[in-house]
XYZ file of C-alpha atoms in Angstrom:
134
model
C 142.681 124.998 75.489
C 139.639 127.021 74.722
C 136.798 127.252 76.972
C 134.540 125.787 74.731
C 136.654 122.842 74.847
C 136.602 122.527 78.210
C 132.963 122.844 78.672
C 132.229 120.574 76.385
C 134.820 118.029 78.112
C 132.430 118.665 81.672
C 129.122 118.449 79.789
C 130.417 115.329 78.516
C 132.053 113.852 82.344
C 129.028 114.897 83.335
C 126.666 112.985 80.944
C 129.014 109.794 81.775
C 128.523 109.967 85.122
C 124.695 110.233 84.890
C 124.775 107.440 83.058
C 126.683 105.121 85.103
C 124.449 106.490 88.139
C 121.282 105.822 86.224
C 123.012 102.222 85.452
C 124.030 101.867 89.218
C 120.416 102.246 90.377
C 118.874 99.647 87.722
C 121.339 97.001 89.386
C 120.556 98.392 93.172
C 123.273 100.804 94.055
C 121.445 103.652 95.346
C 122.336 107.504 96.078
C 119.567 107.513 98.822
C 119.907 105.032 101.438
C 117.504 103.427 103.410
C 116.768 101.649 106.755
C 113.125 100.322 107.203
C 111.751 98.935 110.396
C 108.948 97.946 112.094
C 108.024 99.428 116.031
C 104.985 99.534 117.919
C 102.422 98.802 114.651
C 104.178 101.057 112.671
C 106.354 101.706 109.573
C 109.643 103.655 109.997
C 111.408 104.307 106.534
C 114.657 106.710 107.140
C 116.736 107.604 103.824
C 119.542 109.982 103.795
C 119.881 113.001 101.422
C 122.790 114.920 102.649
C 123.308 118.397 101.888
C 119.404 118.852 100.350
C 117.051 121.689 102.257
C 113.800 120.407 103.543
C 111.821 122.700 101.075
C 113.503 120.587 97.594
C 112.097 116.933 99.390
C 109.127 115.569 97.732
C 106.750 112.602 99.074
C 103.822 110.858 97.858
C 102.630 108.089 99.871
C 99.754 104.948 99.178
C 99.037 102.137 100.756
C 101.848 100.389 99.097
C 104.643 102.598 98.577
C 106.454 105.639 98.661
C 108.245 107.586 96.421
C 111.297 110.132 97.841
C 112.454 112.638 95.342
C 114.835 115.414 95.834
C 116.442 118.068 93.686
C 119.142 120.543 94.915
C 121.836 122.985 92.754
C 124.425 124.919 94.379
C 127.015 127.238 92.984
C 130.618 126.871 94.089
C 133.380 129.902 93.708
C 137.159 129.341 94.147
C 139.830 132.046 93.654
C 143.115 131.630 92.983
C 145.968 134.413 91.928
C 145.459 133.520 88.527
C 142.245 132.562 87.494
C 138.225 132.433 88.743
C 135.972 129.532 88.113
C 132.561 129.161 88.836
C 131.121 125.450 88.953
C 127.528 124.367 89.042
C 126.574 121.450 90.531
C 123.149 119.639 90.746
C 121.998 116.568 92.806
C 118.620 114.963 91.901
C 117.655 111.594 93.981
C 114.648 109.677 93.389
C 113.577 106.350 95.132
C 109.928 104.677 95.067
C 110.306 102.323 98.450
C 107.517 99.819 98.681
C 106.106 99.783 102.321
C 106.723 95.549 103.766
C 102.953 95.695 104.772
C 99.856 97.678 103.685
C 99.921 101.370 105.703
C 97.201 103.659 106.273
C 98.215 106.772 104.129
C 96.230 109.319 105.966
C 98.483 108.553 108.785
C 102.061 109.067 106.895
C 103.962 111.638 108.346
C 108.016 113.044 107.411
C 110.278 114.981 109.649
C 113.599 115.937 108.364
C 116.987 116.449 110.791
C 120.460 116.906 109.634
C 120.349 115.512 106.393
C 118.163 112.393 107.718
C 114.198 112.350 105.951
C 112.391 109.889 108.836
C 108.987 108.915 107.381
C 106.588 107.177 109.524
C 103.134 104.594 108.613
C 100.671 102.874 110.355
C 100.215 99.654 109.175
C 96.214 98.996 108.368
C 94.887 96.878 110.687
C 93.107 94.963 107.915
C 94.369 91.221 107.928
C 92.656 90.933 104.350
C 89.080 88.453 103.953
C 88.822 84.724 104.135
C 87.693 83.320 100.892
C 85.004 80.624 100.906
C 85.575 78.210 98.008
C 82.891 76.917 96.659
């Protein structure tokens, strides 16, 4: 088999699984888990993304939502007698996670520990205005 061949037959595994991934999400199966909970006034959102350096984690926070995006590539090497290969591999995560109340997003803060992204809220202490009706 040439190694065109099998590149092509990678690029094209590859492309599959994206695709069922991308399909996965759209029907809720998710590559980045999350808890969310509520203590002491505040919002606790904690999502795993194994493997990924603190450094390739984006957030962007409003009063309504999140958004957790993460991109990571690593090069793997195995020998054997007979042959070398060199594999690339890429993980990319995204997830927008809408906060269950309204947060403050001057007080958002992220710490990241063993593979674990803990972000943390205040909810605003606004109860929202009661309407007349006239």
């Amino acid at each position: 088999m040439r190694r065109d061949s099998i590149d092509d037959m990678f690029d094209r595994m590859q492309n599959l699984f994206d695709e069922f991934q991308n399909k996965a999400d759209l029907k809720g199966f998710r590559g980045m888990p999350v808890d969310i909970h509520e203590e002491d006034g505040k919002i606790i959102v904690k999502a795993d993304l194994p493997g990924i350096s603190k450094e390739d984690i984006n957030l962007k926070a409003d009063k309504n939502k999140i958004d957790v995006s993460a991109e990571s590539s690593t090069a793997i090497q195995e020998e054997n007698e007979k042959y070398f290969t060199r594999e690339r591999t890429s993980r990319k995560f995204h997830r927008t996670v809408s906060w269950p109340a309204e947060i403050d997003p001057e007080t958002v803060t992220a710490e990241y520990d063993d593979g674990v992204l803990t972000v943390t809220a205040e909810k605003t202490e606004s109860e929202g205005k009661d309407v007349e009706i006239e």
